[in-house]
Tab-separated table of C-alpha atoms in Angstrom:
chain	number	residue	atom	x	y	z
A	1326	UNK	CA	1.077	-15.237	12.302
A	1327	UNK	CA	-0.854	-18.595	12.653
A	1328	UNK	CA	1.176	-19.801	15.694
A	1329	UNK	CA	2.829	-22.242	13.716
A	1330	UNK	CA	6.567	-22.952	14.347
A	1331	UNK	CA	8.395	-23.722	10.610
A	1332	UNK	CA	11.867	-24.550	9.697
A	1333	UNK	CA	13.367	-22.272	7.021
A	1334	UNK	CA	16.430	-22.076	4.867
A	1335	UNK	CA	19.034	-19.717	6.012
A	1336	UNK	CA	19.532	-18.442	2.848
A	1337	UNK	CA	16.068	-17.455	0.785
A	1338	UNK	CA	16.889	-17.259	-2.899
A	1339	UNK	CA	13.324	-17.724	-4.273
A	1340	UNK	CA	9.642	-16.717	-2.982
A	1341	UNK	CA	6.119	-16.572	-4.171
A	1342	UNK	CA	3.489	-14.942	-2.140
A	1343	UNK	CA	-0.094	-15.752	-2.135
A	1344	UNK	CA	-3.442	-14.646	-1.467
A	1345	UNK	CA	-4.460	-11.098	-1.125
A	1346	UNK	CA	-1.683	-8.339	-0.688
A	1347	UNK	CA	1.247	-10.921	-0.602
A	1348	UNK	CA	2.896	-9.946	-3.150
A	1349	UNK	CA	2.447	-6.516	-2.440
A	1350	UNK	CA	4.598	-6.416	0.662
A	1351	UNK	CA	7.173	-8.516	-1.080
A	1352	UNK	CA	7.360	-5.243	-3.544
A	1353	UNK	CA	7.317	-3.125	-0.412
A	1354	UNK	CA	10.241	-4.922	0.559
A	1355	UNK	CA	12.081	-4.913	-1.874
A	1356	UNK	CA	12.075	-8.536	-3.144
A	1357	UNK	CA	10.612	-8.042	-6.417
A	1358	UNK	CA	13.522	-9.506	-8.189
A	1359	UNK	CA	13.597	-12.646	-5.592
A	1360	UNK	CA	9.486	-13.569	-6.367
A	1361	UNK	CA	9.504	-17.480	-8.549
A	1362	UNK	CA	6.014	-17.169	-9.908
A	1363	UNK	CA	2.902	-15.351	-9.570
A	1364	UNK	CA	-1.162	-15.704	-9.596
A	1365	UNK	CA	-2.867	-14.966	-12.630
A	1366	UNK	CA	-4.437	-12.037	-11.284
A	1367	UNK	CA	-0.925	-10.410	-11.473
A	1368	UNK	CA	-0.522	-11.458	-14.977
A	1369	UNK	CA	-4.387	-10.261	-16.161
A	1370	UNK	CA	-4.990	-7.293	-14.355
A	1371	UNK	CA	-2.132	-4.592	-14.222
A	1372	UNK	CA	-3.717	-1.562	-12.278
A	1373	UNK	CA	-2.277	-2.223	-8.939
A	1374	UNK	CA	1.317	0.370	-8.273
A	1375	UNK	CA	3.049	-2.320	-7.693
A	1376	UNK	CA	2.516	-4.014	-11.195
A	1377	UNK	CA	2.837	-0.659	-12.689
A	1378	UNK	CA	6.224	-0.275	-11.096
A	1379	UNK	CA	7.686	-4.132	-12.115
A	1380	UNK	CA	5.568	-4.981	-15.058
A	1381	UNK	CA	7.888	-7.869	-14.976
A	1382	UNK	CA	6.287	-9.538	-12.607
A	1383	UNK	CA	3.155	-9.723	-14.601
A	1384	UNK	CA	5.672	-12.154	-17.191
A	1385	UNK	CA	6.780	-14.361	-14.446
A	1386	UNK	CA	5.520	-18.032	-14.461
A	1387	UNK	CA	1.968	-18.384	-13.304
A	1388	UNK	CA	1.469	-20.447	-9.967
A	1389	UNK	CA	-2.116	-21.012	-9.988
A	1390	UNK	CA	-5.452	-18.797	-9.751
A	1391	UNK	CA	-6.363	-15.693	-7.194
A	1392	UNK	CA	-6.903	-16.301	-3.891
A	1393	UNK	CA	-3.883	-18.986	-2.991
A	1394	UNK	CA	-2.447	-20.627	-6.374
A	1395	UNK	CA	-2.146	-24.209	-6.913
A	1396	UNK	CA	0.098	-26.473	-5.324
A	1397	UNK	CA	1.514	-28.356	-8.013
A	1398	UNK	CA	2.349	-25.116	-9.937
A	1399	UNK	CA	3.879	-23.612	-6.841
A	1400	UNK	CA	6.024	-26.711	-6.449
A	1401	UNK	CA	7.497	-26.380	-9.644
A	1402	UNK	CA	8.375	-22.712	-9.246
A	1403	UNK	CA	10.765	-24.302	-6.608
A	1404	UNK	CA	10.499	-21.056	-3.798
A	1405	UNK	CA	12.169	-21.208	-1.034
A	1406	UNK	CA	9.300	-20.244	1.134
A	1407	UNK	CA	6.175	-19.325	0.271
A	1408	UNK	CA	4.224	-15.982	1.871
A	1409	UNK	CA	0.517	-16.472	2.636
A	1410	UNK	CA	-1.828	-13.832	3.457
A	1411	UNK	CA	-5.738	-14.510	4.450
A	1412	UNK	CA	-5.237	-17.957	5.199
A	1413	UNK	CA	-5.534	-20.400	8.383
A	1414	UNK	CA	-3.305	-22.454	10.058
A	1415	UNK	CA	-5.184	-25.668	8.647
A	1416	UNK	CA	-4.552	-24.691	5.038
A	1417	UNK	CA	-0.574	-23.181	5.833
A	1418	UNK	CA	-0.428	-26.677	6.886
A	1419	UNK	CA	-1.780	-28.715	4.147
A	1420	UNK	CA	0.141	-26.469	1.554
A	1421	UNK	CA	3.092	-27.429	3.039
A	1422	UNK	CA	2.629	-30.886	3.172
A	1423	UNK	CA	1.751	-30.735	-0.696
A	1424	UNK	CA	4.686	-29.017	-1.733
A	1425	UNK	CA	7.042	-29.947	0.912
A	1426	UNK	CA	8.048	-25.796	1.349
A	1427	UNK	CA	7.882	-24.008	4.212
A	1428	UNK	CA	4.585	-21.889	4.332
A	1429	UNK	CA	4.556	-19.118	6.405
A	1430	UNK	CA	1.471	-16.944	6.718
A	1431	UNK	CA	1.311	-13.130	6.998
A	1432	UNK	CA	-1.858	-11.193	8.481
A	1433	UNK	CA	-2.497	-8.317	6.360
A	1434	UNK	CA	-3.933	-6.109	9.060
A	1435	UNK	CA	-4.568	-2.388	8.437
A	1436	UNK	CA	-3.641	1.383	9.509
A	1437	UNK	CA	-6.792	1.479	12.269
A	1438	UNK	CA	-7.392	-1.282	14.737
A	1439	UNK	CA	-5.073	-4.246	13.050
A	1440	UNK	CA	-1.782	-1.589	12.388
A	1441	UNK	CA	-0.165	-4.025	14.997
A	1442	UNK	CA	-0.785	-7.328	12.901
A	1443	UNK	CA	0.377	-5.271	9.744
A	1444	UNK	CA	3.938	-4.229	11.292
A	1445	UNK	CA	4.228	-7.513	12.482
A	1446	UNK	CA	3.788	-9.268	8.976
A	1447	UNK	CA	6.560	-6.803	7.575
A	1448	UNK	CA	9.099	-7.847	10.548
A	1449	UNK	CA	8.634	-11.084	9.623
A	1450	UNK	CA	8.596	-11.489	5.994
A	1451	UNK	CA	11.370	-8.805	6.141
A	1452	UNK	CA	13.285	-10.977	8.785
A	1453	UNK	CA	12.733	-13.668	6.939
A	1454	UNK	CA	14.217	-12.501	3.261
A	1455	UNK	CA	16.893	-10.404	5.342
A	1456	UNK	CA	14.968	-6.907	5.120
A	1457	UNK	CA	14.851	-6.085	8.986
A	1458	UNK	CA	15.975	-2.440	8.012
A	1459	UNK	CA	13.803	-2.025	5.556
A	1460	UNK	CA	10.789	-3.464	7.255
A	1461	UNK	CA	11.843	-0.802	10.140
A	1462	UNK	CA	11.494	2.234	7.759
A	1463	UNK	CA	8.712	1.421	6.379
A	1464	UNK	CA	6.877	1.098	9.805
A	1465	UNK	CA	8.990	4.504	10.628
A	1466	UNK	CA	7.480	6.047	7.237
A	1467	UNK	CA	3.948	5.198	8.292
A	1468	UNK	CA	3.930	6.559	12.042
A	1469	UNK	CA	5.458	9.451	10.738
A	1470	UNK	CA	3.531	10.328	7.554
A	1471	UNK	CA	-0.333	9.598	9.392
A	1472	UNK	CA	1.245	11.594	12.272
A	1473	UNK	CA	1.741	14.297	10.010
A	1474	UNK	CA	-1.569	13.972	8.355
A	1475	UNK	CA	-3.037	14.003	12.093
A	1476	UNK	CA	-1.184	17.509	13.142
A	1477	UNK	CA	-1.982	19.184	9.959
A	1478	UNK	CA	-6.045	18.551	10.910
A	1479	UNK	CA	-6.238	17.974	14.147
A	1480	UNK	CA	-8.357	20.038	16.075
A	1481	UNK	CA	-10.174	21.494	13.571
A	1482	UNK	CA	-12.557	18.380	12.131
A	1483	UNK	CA	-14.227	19.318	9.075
A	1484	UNK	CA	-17.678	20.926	9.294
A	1485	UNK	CA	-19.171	20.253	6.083
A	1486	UNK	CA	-20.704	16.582	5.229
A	1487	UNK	CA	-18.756	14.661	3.068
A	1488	UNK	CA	-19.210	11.346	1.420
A	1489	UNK	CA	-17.090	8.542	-0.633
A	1490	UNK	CA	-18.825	6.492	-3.421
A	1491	UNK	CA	-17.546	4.240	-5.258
A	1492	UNK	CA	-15.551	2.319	-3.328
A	1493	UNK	CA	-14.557	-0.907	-5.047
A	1494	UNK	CA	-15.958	-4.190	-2.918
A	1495	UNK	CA	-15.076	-7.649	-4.801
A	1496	UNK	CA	-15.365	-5.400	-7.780
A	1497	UNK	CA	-16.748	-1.803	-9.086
A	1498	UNK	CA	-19.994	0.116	-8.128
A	1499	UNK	CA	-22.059	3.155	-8.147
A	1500	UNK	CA	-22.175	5.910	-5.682
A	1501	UNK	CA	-23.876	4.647	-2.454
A	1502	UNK	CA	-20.864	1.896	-2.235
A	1503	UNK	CA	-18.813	3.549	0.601
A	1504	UNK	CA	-16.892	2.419	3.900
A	1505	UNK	CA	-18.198	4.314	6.876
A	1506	UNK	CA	-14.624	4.672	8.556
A	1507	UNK	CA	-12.579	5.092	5.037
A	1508	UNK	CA	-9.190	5.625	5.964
A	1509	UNK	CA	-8.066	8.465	4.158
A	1510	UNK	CA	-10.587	10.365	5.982
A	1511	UNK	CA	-9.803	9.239	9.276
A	1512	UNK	CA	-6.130	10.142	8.880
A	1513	UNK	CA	-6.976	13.946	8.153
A	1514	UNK	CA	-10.447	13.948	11.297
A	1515	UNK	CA	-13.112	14.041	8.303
A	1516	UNK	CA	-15.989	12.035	9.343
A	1517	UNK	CA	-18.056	10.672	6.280
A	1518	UNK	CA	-21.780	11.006	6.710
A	1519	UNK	CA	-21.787	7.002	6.986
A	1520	UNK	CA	-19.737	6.632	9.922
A	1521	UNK	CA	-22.990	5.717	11.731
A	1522	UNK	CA	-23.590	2.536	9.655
A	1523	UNK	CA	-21.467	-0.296	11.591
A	1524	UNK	CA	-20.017	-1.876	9.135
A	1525	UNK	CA	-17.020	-2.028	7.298
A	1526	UNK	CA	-18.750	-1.510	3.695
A	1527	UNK	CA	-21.909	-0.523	3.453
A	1528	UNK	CA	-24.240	-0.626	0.540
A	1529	UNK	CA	-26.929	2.371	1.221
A	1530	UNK	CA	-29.761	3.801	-0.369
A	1531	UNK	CA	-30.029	6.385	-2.763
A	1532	UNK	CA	-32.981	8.234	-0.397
A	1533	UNK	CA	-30.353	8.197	2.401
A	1534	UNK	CA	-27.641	9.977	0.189
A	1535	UNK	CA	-29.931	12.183	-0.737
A	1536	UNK	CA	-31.091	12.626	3.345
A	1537	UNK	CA	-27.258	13.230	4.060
A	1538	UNK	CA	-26.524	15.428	0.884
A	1539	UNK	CA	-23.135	15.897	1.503
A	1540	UNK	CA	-21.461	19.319	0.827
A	1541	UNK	CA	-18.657	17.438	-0.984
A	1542	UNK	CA	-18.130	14.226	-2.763
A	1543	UNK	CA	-15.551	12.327	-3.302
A	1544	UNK	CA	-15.655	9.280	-5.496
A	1545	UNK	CA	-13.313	6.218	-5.559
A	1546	UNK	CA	-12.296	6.536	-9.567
A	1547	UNK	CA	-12.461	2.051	-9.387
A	1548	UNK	CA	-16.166	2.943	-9.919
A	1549	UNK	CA	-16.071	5.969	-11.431
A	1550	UNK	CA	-17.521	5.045	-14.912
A	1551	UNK	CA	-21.065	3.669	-12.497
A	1552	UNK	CA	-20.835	6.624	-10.432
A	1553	UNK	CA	-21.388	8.949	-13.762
A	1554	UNK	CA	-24.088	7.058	-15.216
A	1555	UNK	CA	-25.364	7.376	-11.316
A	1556	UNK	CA	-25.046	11.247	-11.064
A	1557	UNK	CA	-25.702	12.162	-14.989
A	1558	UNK	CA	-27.986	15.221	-15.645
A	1559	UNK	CA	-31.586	14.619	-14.987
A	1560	UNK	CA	-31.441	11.581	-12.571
A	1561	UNK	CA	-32.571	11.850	-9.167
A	1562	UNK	CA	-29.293	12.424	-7.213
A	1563	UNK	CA	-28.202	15.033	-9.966
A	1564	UNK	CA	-31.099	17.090	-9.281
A	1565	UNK	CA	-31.126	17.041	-5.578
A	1566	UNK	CA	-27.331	16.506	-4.506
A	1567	UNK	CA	-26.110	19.662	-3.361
A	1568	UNK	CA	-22.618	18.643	-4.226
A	1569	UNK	CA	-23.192	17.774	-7.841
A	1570	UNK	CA	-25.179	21.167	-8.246
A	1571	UNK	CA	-22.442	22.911	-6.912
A	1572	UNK	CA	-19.789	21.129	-8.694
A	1573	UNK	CA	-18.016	19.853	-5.244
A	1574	UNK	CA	-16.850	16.563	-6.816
A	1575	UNK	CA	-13.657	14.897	-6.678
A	1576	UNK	CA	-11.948	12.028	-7.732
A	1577	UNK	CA	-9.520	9.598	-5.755
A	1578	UNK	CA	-7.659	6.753	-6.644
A	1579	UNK	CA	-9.132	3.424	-6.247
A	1580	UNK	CA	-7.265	1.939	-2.854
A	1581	UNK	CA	-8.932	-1.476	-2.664
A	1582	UNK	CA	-7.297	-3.789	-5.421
A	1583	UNK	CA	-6.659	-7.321	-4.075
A	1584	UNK	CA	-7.127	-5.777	-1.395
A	1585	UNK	CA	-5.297	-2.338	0.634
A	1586	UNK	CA	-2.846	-0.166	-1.497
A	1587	UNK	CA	-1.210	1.387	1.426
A	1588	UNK	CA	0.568	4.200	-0.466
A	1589	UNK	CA	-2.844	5.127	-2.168
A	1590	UNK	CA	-4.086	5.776	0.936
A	1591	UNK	CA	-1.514	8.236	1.752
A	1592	UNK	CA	-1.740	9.781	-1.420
A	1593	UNK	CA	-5.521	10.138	-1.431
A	1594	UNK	CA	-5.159	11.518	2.480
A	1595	UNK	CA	-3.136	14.524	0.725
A	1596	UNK	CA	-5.226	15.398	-1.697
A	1597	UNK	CA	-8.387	15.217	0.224
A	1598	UNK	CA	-6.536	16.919	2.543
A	1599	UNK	CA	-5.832	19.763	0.233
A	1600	UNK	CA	-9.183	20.188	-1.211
A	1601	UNK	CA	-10.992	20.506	2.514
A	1602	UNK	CA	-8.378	21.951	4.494
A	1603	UNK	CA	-5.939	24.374	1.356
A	1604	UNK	CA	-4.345	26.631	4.224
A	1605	UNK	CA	-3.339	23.163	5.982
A	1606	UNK	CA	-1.937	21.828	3.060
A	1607	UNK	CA	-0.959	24.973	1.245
A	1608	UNK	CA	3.113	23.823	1.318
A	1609	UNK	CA	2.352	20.672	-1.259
A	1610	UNK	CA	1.395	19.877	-4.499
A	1611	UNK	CA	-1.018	16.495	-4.490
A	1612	UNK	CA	0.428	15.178	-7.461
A	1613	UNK	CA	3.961	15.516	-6.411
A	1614	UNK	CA	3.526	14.190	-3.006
A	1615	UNK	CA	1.754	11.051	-4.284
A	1616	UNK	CA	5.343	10.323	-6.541
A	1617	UNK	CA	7.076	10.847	-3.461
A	1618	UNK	CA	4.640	8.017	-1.584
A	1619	UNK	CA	5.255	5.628	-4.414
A	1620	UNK	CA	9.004	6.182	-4.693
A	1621	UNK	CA	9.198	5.532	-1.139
A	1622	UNK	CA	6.935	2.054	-0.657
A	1623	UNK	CA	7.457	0.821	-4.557
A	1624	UNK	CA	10.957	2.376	-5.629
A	1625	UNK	CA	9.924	3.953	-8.565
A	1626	UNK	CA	6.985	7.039	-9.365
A	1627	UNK	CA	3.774	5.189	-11.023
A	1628	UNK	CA	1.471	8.744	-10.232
A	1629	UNK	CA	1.730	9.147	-14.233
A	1630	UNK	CA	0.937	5.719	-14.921
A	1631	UNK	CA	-1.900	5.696	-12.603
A	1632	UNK	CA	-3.165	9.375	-13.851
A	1633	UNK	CA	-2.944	7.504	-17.541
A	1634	UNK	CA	-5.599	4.873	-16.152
A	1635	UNK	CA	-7.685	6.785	-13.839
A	1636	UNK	CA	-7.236	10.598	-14.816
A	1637	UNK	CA	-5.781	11.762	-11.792
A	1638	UNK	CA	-6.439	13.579	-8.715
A	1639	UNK	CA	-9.371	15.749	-10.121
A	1640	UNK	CA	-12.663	17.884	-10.130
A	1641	UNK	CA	-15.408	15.219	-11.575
A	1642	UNK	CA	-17.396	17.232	-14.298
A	1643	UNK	CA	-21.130	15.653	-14.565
């Protein structure tokens, strides 16, 4: 995905993936049991589904810190290749000159303007560790799940203002952490009240919230324990948010951790889904459509896992 041309084994019996979301579509694709070594963020923080669903890759041998290992470490792991995401040619290069492994790097992408770059990643990793089929299904999965999320709202775009807070960025925060364009409300045509701020996170005010005063809120539950302190009786935004007053407060699961959890996404889109538009979604249970998500991209149900760390899909009581 760098434009590099590298010369692989036919026959991969070991990876490691680096960098942000790496490893994550090596679990997508079914390699977990194929992965040499991992970063120490996948041995010290186990919230992400896909650690929930092979805790054993939290035991594996450490190759380094966050955000691209360490060479030597790597080396020793003895991959076959190693999976790169966020990275430049430049550094793909001198990695694999250090180690003497073939590097290939992956663009993460996303489901909005980069879905291209993100389908293309999976058709090559999956080419590469001789997934092609599942690569395909998953691609299939996606088209056909936002696709479904698209007919069930489409034209009939929610009225009310709504907001996310919340939203993890390098870390928790409070309520006026949001993204302007968050996916899982694009998916069901739910425009939050920040999709005029041009940016991909924003940071607002608290007198702006309060300008907007949403109808509903929904907060990321990665910041949940800031948003409460934000929204507790007697502060400012408690006393003039008409969605804490009226008890229109919801809690999602936290979708940015090393960065995108694609199946959160989809699960949050359902639920959201349900509480704005019931007679759209009236033929599903959240909860139970969330297992099926993970089962599909992970292999195993980790909704009871994650309900166990974040409480659930829920009503927020302030």
């Amino acid at each position: 995905m760098a434009g590099r041309t590298v010369q692989i084994p036919v026959r991969i019996k070991k990876i490691v993936a680096i960098e942000s979301g790496a490893l994550r579509l090596a679990v997508y694709l079914g390699a977990s049991k194929i992965v040499a070594g991992v970063e120490e963020i996948e041995k010290t923080s186990l919230t992400r589904p896909y650690i929930l669903a092979y805790p054993e890759l939290a035991k594996l041998p450490s190759i380094g810190p966050f955000h691209g290992g360490d060479a030597e470490l790597i080396a020793v792991s003895r991959p076959d290749v190693i999976f790169w995401t966020y990275t430049t040619k430049g550094k793909a290069d001198a990695l694999q000159q250090k180690t003497g492994i073939p590097v290939i790097v992956l663009d993460y992408g996303d489901l909005g303007l980069h879905k291209e770059q993100f389908y293309k990643s999976l058709r090559l990793m999956g080419g590469i560790i001789h997934q092609e089929q599942r690569a395909a299904a998953i691609i299939d999965y996606l088209e056909k799940t936002i696709s479904d999320l698209d007919k069930r709202t489409q034209n009939n775009r929610y009225q009310k203002p709504v907001y996310i807070g919340g939203v993890s960025f390098k870390g928790a925060h409070g309520i006026t952490s949001t993204e302007p364009m968050y996916p899982s409300f694009e998916f069901i045509n739910v425009p939050n009240v920040a999709a005029g701020i041009n940016l991909e996170h924003a940071f607002i005010d608290k007198e702006q919230l309060i300008s907007w005063d949403p109808a509903i809120i929904f907060i990321d539950a990665g910041g949940a324990g800031l948003v409460n302190h934000d929204l507790k009786p007697g502060t400012v935004l408690a006393q003039n948010l008409q969605a804490v007053k009226t008890g229109q407060v919801y809690q999602v699961f936290p979708y940015n951790n090393y960065t995108t959890n694609y199946e959160t996404v989809l699960a949050n889109s359902y639920y959201i889904g349900k509480i704005l538009y019931p007679e759209r979604f009236s033929d599903l249970n959240p909860e139970l459509k969330a297992d099926d998500i993970f089962r599909f991209f992970l292999g195993k149900s980790v909704y009871a896992e994650m309900k166990k760390l974040y409480g659930g899909f829920q009503k927020v009581g302030l």
